[in-house]
Short mmCIF file of C-alpha atoms in Angstrom, two decimals:
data_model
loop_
_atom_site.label_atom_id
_atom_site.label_comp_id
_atom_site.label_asym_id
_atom_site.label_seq_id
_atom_site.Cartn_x
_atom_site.Cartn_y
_atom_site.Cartn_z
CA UNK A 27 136.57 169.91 106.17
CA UNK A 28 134.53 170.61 103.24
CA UNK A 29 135.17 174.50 103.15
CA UNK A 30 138.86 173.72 103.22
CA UNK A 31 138.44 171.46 100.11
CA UNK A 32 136.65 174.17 98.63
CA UNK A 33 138.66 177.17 98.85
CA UNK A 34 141.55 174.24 97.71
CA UNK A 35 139.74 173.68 94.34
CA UNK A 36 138.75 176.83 93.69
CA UNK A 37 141.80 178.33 94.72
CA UNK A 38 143.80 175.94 92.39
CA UNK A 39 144.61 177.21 88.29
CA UNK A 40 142.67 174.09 87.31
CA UNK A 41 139.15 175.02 89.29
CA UNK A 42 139.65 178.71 88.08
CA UNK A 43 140.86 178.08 85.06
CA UNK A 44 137.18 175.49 84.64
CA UNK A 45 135.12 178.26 85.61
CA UNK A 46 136.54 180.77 83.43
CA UNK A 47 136.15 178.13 80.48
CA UNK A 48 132.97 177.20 81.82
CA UNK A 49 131.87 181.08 80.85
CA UNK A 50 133.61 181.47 77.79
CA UNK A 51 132.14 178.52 75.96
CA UNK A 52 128.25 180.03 76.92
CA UNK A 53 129.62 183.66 75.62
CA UNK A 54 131.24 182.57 72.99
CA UNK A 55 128.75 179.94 71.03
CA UNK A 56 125.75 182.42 71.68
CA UNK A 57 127.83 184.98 70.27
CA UNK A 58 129.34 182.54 67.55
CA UNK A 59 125.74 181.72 66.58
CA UNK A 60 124.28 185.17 66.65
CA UNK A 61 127.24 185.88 63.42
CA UNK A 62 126.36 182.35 61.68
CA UNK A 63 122.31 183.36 62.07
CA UNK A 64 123.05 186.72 60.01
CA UNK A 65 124.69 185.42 57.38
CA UNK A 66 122.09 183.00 56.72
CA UNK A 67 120.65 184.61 53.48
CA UNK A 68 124.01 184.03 52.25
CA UNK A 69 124.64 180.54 53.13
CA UNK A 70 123.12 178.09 50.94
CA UNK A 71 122.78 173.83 50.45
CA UNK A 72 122.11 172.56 47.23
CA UNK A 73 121.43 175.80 46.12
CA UNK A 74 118.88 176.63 48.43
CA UNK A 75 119.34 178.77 51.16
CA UNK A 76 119.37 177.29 54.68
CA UNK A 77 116.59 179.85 56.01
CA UNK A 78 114.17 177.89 57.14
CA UNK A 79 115.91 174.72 56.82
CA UNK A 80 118.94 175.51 60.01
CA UNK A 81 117.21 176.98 62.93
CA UNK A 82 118.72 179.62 65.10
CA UNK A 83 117.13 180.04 68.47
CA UNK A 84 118.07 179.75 71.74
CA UNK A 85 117.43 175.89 71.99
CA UNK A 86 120.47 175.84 69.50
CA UNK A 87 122.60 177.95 71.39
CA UNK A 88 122.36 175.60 74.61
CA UNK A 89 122.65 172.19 72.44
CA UNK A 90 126.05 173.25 70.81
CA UNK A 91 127.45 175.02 73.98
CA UNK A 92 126.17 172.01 75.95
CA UNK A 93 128.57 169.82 73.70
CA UNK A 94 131.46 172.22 73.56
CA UNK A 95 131.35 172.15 77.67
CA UNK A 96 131.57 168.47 77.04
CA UNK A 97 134.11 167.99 74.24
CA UNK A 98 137.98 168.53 75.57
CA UNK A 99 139.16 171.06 77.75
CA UNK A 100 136.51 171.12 80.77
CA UNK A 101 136.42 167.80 81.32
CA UNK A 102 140.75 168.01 81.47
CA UNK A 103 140.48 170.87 83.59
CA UNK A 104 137.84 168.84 85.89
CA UNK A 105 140.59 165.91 85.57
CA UNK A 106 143.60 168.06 86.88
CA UNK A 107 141.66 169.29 89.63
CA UNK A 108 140.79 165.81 90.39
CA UNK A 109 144.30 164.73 90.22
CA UNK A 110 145.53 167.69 92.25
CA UNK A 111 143.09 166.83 95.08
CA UNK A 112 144.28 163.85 96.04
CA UNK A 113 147.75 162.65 94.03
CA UNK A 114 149.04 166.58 93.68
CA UNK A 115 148.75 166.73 97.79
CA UNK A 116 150.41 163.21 98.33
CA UNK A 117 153.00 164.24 95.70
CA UNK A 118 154.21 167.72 97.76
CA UNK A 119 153.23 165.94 101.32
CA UNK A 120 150.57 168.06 102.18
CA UNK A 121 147.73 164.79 102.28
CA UNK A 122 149.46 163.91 105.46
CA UNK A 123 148.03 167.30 107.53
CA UNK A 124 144.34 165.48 106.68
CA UNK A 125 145.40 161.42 107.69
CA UNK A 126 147.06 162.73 111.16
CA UNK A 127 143.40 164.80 112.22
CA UNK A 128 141.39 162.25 114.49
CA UNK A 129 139.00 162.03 111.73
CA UNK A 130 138.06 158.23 109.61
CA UNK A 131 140.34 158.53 106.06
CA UNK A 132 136.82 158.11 103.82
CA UNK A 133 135.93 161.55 105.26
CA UNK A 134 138.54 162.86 103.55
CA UNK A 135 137.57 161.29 100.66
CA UNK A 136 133.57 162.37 100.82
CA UNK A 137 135.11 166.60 101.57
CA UNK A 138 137.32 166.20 98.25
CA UNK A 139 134.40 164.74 96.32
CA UNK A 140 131.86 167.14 97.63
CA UNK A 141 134.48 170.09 96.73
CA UNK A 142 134.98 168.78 93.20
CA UNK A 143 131.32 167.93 92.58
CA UNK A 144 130.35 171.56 93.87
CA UNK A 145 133.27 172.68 90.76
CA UNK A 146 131.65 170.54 88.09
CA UNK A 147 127.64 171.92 88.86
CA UNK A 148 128.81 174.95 89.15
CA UNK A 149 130.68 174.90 85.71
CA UNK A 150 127.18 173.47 84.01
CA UNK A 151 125.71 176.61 85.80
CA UNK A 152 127.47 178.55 84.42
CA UNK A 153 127.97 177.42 80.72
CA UNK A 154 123.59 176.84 80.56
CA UNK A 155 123.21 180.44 82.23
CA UNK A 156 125.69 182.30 80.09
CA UNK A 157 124.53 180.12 76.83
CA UNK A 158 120.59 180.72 77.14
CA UNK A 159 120.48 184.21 78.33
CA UNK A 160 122.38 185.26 75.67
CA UNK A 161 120.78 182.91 73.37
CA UNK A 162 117.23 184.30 74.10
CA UNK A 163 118.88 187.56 74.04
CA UNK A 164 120.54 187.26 70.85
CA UNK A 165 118.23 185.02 69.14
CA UNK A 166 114.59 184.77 70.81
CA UNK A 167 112.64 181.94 71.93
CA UNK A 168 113.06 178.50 70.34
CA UNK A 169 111.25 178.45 67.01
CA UNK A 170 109.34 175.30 67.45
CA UNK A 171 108.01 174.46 70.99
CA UNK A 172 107.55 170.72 72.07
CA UNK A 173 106.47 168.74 74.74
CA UNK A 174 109.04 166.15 76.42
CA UNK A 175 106.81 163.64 75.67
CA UNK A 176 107.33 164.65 72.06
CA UNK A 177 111.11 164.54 72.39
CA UNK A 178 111.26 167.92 71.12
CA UNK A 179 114.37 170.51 71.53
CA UNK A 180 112.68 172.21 74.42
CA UNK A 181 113.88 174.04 77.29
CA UNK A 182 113.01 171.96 79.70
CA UNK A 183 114.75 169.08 77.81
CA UNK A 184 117.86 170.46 77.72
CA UNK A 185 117.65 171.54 80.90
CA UNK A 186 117.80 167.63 81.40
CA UNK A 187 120.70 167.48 79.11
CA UNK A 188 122.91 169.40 81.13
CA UNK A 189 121.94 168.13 84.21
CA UNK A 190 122.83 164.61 82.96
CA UNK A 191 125.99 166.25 82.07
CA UNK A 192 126.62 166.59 85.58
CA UNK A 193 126.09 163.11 86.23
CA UNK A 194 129.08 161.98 83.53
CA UNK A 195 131.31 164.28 85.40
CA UNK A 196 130.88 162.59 88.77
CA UNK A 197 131.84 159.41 87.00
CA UNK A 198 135.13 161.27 85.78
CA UNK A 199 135.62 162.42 89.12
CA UNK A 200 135.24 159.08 90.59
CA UNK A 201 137.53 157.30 88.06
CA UNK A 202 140.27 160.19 88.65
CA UNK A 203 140.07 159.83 92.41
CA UNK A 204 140.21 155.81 92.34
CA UNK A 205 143.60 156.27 89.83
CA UNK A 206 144.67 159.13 92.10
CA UNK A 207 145.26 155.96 94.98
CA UNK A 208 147.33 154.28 92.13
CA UNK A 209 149.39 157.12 90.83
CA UNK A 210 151.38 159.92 92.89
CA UNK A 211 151.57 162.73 90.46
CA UNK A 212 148.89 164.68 88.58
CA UNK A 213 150.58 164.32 85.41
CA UNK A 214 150.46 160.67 85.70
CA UNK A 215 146.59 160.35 86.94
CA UNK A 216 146.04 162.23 83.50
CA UNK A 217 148.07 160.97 81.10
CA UNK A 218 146.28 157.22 82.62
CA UNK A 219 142.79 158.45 82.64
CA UNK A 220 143.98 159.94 78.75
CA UNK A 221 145.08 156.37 77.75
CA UNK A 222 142.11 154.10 79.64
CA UNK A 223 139.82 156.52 77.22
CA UNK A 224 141.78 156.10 74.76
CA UNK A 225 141.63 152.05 75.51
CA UNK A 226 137.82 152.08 76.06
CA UNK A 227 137.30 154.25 72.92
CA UNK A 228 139.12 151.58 70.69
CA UNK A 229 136.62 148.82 72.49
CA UNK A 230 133.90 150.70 71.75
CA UNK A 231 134.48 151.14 68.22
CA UNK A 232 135.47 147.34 67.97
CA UNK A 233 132.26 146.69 69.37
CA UNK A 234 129.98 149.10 67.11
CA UNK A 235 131.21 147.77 64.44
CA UNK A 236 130.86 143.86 65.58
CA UNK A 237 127.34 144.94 66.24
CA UNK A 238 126.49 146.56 63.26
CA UNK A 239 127.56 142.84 61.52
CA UNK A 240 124.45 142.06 63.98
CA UNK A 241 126.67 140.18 67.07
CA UNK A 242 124.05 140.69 69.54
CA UNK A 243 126.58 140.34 72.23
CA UNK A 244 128.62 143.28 70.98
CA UNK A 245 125.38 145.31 71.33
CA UNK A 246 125.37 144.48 74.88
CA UNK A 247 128.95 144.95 75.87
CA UNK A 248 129.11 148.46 74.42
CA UNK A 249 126.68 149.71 76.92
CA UNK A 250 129.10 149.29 79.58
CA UNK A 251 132.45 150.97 77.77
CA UNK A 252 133.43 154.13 79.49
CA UNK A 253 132.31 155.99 76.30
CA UNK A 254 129.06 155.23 75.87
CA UNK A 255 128.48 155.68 80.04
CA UNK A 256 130.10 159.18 79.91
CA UNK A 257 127.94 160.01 77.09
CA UNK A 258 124.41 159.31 78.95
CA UNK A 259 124.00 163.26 78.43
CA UNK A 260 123.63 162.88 74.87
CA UNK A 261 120.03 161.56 75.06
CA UNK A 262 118.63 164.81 75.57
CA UNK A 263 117.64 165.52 72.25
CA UNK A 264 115.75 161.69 71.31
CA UNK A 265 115.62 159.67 74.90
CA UNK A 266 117.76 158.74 77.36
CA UNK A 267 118.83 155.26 77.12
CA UNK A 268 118.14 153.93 81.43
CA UNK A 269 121.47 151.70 80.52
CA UNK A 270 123.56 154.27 80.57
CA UNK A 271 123.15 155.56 83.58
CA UNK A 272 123.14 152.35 85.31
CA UNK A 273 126.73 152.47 83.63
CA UNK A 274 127.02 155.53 85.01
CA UNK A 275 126.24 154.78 88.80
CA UNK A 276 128.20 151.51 88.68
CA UNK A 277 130.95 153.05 87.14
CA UNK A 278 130.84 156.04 90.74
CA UNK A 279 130.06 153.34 92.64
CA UNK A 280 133.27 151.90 92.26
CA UNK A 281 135.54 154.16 91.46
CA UNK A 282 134.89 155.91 95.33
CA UNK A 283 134.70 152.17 96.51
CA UNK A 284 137.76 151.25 95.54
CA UNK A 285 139.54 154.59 96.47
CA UNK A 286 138.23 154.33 100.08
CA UNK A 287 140.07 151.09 100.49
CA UNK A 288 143.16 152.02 98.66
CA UNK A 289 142.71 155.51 100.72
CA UNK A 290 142.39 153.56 103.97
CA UNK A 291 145.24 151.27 103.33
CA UNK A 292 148.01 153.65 102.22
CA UNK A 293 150.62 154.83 104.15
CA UNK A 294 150.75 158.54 103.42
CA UNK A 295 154.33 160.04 104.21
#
Protein backbone atom coordinates (compact mmCIF):
# COMPACT_ATOMS: atom_id res chain seq x y z
CA UNK A 1 0.00 0.00 0.00
CA UNK A 2 2.77 2.30 0.51
CA UNK A 3 4.36 1.92 -3.08
CA UNK A 4 0.95 2.73 -4.48
CA UNK A 5 0.88 6.00 -2.41
CA UNK A 6 4.15 6.64 -3.70
CA UNK A 7 4.08 6.39 -7.30
CA UNK A 8 0.48 8.53 -6.49
CA UNK A 9 2.50 11.51 -5.06
CA UNK A 10 5.15 11.44 -7.14
CA UNK A 11 3.23 10.85 -10.06
CA UNK A 12 0.95 13.88 -9.22
CA UNK A 13 2.02 17.81 -10.78
CA UNK A 14 2.17 18.83 -7.13
CA UNK A 15 4.99 16.05 -5.92
CA UNK A 16 6.87 16.76 -9.28
CA UNK A 17 6.34 20.02 -9.48
CA UNK A 18 8.02 20.07 -5.28
CA UNK A 19 10.91 18.28 -6.43
CA UNK A 20 11.67 20.29 -9.32
CA UNK A 21 11.33 23.47 -6.96
CA UNK A 22 13.06 21.67 -4.40
CA UNK A 23 16.26 21.77 -7.03
CA UNK A 24 15.85 25.03 -8.36
CA UNK A 25 15.93 26.95 -5.11
CA UNK A 26 19.63 24.98 -4.20
CA UNK A 27 20.79 25.97 -8.00
CA UNK A 28 19.58 29.01 -8.02
CA UNK A 29 20.69 30.79 -4.48
CA UNK A 30 24.26 29.17 -4.87
CA UNK A 31 24.31 30.56 -8.17
CA UNK A 32 22.50 33.88 -7.02
CA UNK A 33 25.21 34.20 -4.35
CA UNK A 34 28.21 33.30 -6.40
CA UNK A 35 27.04 36.92 -8.68
CA UNK A 36 26.31 38.97 -5.28
CA UNK A 37 30.00 37.60 -3.87
CA UNK A 38 31.73 39.22 -7.11
CA UNK A 39 30.40 42.31 -6.97
CA UNK A 40 31.36 42.78 -3.52
CA UNK A 41 34.22 45.36 -4.10
CA UNK A 42 31.52 47.33 -5.50
CA UNK A 43 28.92 47.15 -2.95
CA UNK A 44 29.39 49.34 -0.09
CA UNK A 45 27.52 50.40 3.63
CA UNK A 46 28.21 53.57 5.01
CA UNK A 47 30.78 53.99 2.68
CA UNK A 48 32.68 51.11 3.44
CA UNK A 49 32.75 48.24 1.45
CA UNK A 50 31.03 45.07 2.71
CA UNK A 51 34.29 42.82 2.14
CA UNK A 52 34.90 41.53 5.13
CA UNK A 53 31.89 42.68 6.80
CA UNK A 54 29.05 40.11 4.50
CA UNK A 55 30.48 36.70 4.28
CA UNK A 56 30.12 34.51 1.28
CA UNK A 57 30.76 30.86 1.86
CA UNK A 58 29.00 27.94 1.63
CA UNK A 59 27.39 28.16 5.19
CA UNK A 60 25.56 31.20 3.51
CA UNK A 61 24.49 29.49 0.59
CA UNK A 62 22.60 26.69 2.72
CA UNK A 63 21.10 29.37 5.37
CA UNK A 64 19.34 31.48 2.58
CA UNK A 65 18.35 28.44 0.37
CA UNK A 66 17.27 26.73 3.61
CA UNK A 67 14.74 29.74 4.07
CA UNK A 68 13.73 30.10 0.46
CA UNK A 69 12.73 26.12 0.64
CA UNK A 70 10.74 27.34 3.57
CA UNK A 71 9.17 30.64 2.51
CA UNK A 72 5.99 30.07 -0.07
CA UNK A 73 5.84 27.82 -2.79
CA UNK A 74 7.22 24.34 -1.33
CA UNK A 75 5.38 24.30 1.49
CA UNK A 76 1.97 25.02 -1.09
CA UNK A 77 3.17 22.48 -3.30
CA UNK A 78 3.62 20.02 -0.11
CA UNK A 79 -0.07 21.34 0.80
CA UNK A 80 -1.69 20.37 -2.65
CA UNK A 81 -0.18 17.13 -2.55
CA UNK A 82 -1.53 16.75 0.84
CA UNK A 83 -4.89 17.80 -0.22
CA UNK A 84 -4.82 15.64 -3.33
CA UNK A 85 -4.04 12.53 -1.22
CA UNK A 86 -6.84 12.31 0.61
CA UNK A 87 -9.76 15.15 -0.35
CA UNK A 88 -8.61 15.15 -4.35
CA UNK A 89 -9.35 11.10 -4.25
CA UNK A 90 -12.71 11.46 -2.24
CA UNK A 91 -13.57 14.38 -4.57
CA UNK A 92 -13.22 12.10 -8.11
CA UNK A 93 -14.29 8.73 -6.03
CA UNK A 94 -11.24 7.02 -6.30
CA UNK A 95 -10.72 6.84 -2.00
CA UNK A 96 -13.40 4.27 -2.20
CA UNK A 97 -10.97 1.46 -4.19
CA UNK A 98 -8.75 1.79 -0.63
CA UNK A 99 -12.04 1.66 2.17
CA UNK A 100 -13.56 -1.55 0.20
CA UNK A 101 -9.79 -3.65 0.53
CA UNK A 102 -10.11 -5.86 3.80
CA UNK A 103 -7.60 -3.66 5.27
CA UNK A 104 -8.32 -1.22 8.92
CA UNK A 105 -9.09 2.64 7.36
CA UNK A 106 -5.90 4.14 9.63
CA UNK A 107 -3.72 2.03 7.28
CA UNK A 108 -4.68 4.02 4.72
CA UNK A 109 -4.00 6.86 6.52
CA UNK A 110 -0.24 5.71 7.85
CA UNK A 111 0.59 4.65 3.49
CA UNK A 112 -0.55 8.38 2.55
CA UNK A 113 1.52 9.87 5.36
CA UNK A 114 4.51 7.71 4.80
CA UNK A 115 4.20 8.66 0.88
CA UNK A 116 4.01 12.38 1.64
CA UNK A 117 6.66 12.35 4.37
CA UNK A 118 9.05 10.34 1.91
CA UNK A 119 8.10 13.78 -0.69
CA UNK A 120 8.94 16.36 1.96
CA UNK A 121 12.71 14.57 3.05
CA UNK A 122 13.32 14.07 -0.12
CA UNK A 123 12.67 17.79 -1.16
CA UNK A 124 15.16 18.93 1.95
CA UNK A 125 17.56 16.41 0.18
CA UNK A 126 17.53 17.81 -2.43
CA UNK A 127 17.47 21.67 -1.82
CA UNK A 128 20.74 21.00 1.10
CA UNK A 129 22.54 18.76 -1.67
CA UNK A 130 22.09 21.05 -4.62
CA UNK A 131 22.70 24.30 -2.21
CA UNK A 132 26.11 23.09 -0.51
CA UNK A 133 27.75 21.38 -3.33
CA UNK A 134 27.47 24.18 -5.30
CA UNK A 135 28.09 26.44 -2.49
CA UNK A 136 31.51 24.78 -1.66
CA UNK A 137 31.93 24.68 -5.29
CA UNK A 138 31.26 28.15 -6.00
CA UNK A 139 32.36 29.68 -2.88
CA UNK A 140 34.73 27.35 -0.63
CA UNK A 141 34.50 26.29 2.82
CA UNK A 142 32.73 28.45 5.43
CA UNK A 143 35.02 31.30 6.42
CA UNK A 144 34.76 30.97 10.11
CA UNK A 145 34.47 27.40 11.60
CA UNK A 146 32.56 26.84 14.98
CA UNK A 147 31.69 24.35 17.27
CA UNK A 148 27.80 23.65 18.01
CA UNK A 149 28.45 24.30 21.32
CA UNK A 150 29.50 27.74 20.15
CA UNK A 151 26.31 28.22 18.14
CA UNK A 152 28.33 28.95 15.24
CA UNK A 153 27.10 28.80 11.35
CA UNK A 154 28.63 25.40 10.92
CA UNK A 155 27.90 22.59 8.77
CA UNK A 156 26.87 20.41 11.02
CA UNK A 157 24.42 23.03 12.42
CA UNK A 158 22.67 23.55 9.55
CA UNK A 159 22.60 20.26 8.81
CA UNK A 160 20.26 20.42 11.98
CA UNK A 161 18.44 23.25 10.47
CA UNK A 162 17.16 21.45 7.67
CA UNK A 163 16.48 18.48 9.30
CA UNK A 164 14.20 20.41 11.71
CA UNK A 165 12.76 21.67 8.59
CA UNK A 166 11.54 18.36 8.00
CA UNK A 167 9.93 18.16 11.20
CA UNK A 168 7.61 21.55 10.44
CA UNK A 169 6.57 19.85 7.31
CA UNK A 170 5.14 16.77 9.00
CA UNK A 171 3.13 19.17 11.08
CA UNK A 172 1.78 20.73 7.70
CA UNK A 173 1.15 17.44 6.51
CA UNK A 174 -0.71 16.45 9.52
CA UNK A 175 -2.86 19.64 9.69
CA UNK A 176 -3.67 19.19 5.78
CA UNK A 177 -4.66 15.57 6.24
CA UNK A 178 -6.91 16.29 9.50
CA UNK A 179 -8.75 19.34 7.19
CA UNK A 180 -8.66 16.93 4.26
CA UNK A 181 -11.58 14.75 6.60
CA UNK A 182 -13.40 18.20 6.81
CA UNK A 183 -13.22 19.43 3.29
CA UNK A 184 -13.85 17.43 -0.12
CA UNK A 185 -11.87 19.38 -2.59
CA UNK A 186 -8.19 20.34 -2.75
CA UNK A 187 -8.93 23.80 -3.44
CA UNK A 188 -10.86 24.06 -0.33
CA UNK A 189 -8.23 22.12 2.11
CA UNK A 190 -5.91 25.04 0.80
CA UNK A 191 -7.59 27.98 0.68
CA UNK A 192 -8.54 26.71 4.81
CA UNK A 193 -5.09 25.78 5.74
CA UNK A 194 -4.25 29.56 3.78
CA UNK A 195 -6.78 31.31 6.13
CA UNK A 196 -6.09 29.22 9.69
CA UNK A 197 -2.33 30.71 8.91
CA UNK A 198 -3.50 33.56 8.14
CA UNK A 199 -5.74 33.42 11.60
CA UNK A 200 -2.79 32.10 13.70
CA UNK A 201 -0.41 34.69 12.14
CA UNK A 202 -2.73 37.64 13.32
CA UNK A 203 -2.65 35.81 17.03
CA UNK A 204 0.74 35.67 16.97
CA UNK A 205 1.41 39.13 16.23
CA UNK A 206 -1.35 40.17 18.84
CA UNK A 207 0.52 38.25 21.18
CA UNK A 208 4.23 39.59 20.41
CA UNK A 209 3.21 42.63 20.80
CA UNK A 210 1.11 42.06 24.26
CA UNK A 211 4.36 40.53 25.32
CA UNK A 212 6.67 42.99 24.41
CA UNK A 213 4.27 45.46 26.88
CA UNK A 214 5.72 42.57 29.30
CA UNK A 215 2.14 40.32 29.67
CA UNK A 216 3.89 37.32 30.73
CA UNK A 217 0.97 35.29 29.65
CA UNK A 218 1.21 36.47 26.06
CA UNK A 219 4.82 35.15 26.18
CA UNK A 220 3.47 31.84 26.92
CA UNK A 221 0.59 31.55 24.56
CA UNK A 222 2.70 32.45 21.53
CA UNK A 223 4.68 29.34 21.88
CA UNK A 224 1.84 27.33 20.91
CA UNK A 225 0.50 29.51 17.63
CA UNK A 226 0.96 27.56 14.49
CA UNK A 227 3.67 30.13 13.52
CA UNK A 228 5.99 29.99 15.95
CA UNK A 229 5.63 25.77 15.96
CA UNK A 230 6.23 25.70 12.15
CA UNK A 231 9.14 27.84 12.62
CA UNK A 232 11.13 25.43 15.18
CA UNK A 233 13.70 25.24 12.12
CA UNK A 234 14.71 28.66 12.59
CA UNK A 235 16.85 27.94 15.70
CA UNK A 236 19.58 26.65 13.78
CA UNK A 237 21.62 29.55 13.70
CA UNK A 238 21.33 30.66 17.92
CA UNK A 239 19.44 27.48 19.72
CA UNK A 240 16.59 25.68 19.34
CA UNK A 241 13.92 26.67 21.63
CA UNK A 242 12.66 22.57 23.18
CA UNK A 243 9.02 24.47 23.17
CA UNK A 244 8.70 24.47 19.87
CA UNK A 245 8.94 21.27 19.06
CA UNK A 246 6.79 20.09 21.77
CA UNK A 247 4.40 22.44 19.65
CA UNK A 248 5.44 20.69 16.96
CA UNK A 249 4.70 16.98 18.07
CA UNK A 250 1.41 18.01 19.70
CA UNK A 251 0.41 19.82 16.87
CA UNK A 252 1.17 15.87 14.50
CA UNK A 253 -0.13 14.28 17.20
CA UNK A 254 -3.39 15.54 16.61
CA UNK A 255 -3.81 16.43 13.46
CA UNK A 256 -3.34 12.28 12.41
CA UNK A 257 -5.49 11.69 15.64
CA UNK A 258 -8.20 13.39 14.70
CA UNK A 259 -8.08 12.35 10.94
CA UNK A 260 -8.09 8.63 11.94
CA UNK A 261 -11.42 9.11 13.61
CA UNK A 262 -12.94 11.38 11.09
CA UNK A 263 -11.23 8.75 8.47
CA UNK A 264 -12.85 5.85 10.32
CA UNK A 265 -16.21 7.40 10.63
CA UNK A 266 -16.88 8.68 7.09
CA UNK A 267 -18.85 7.17 4.69
CA UNK A 268 -16.79 7.33 1.53
CA UNK A 269 -19.07 7.07 -1.70
Amino acid sequence: MVRVELLKVFSRGSGIGALFVAVAVGVLVALAMKQVSGMQDQMSFNGQSVRGIVTFDVVQVGRWALWARNFFILPLLLLLSTAAALAGEHADRTLRELVVRPVPRWSILVAKGVALSTLSGLTILLTSTFSLALGYALLGPPAVEQSIAEGGDSLSRLALGFAASWVSDLALIAVGIALSTFVRSVGGVVVSIVLLLMLDRAVWLVLKAASLLGLEAADRLVQWTLVNAMGCWEGWESSFDVGQFVSVGIIIIAGWAVAIVRFGRDDVP
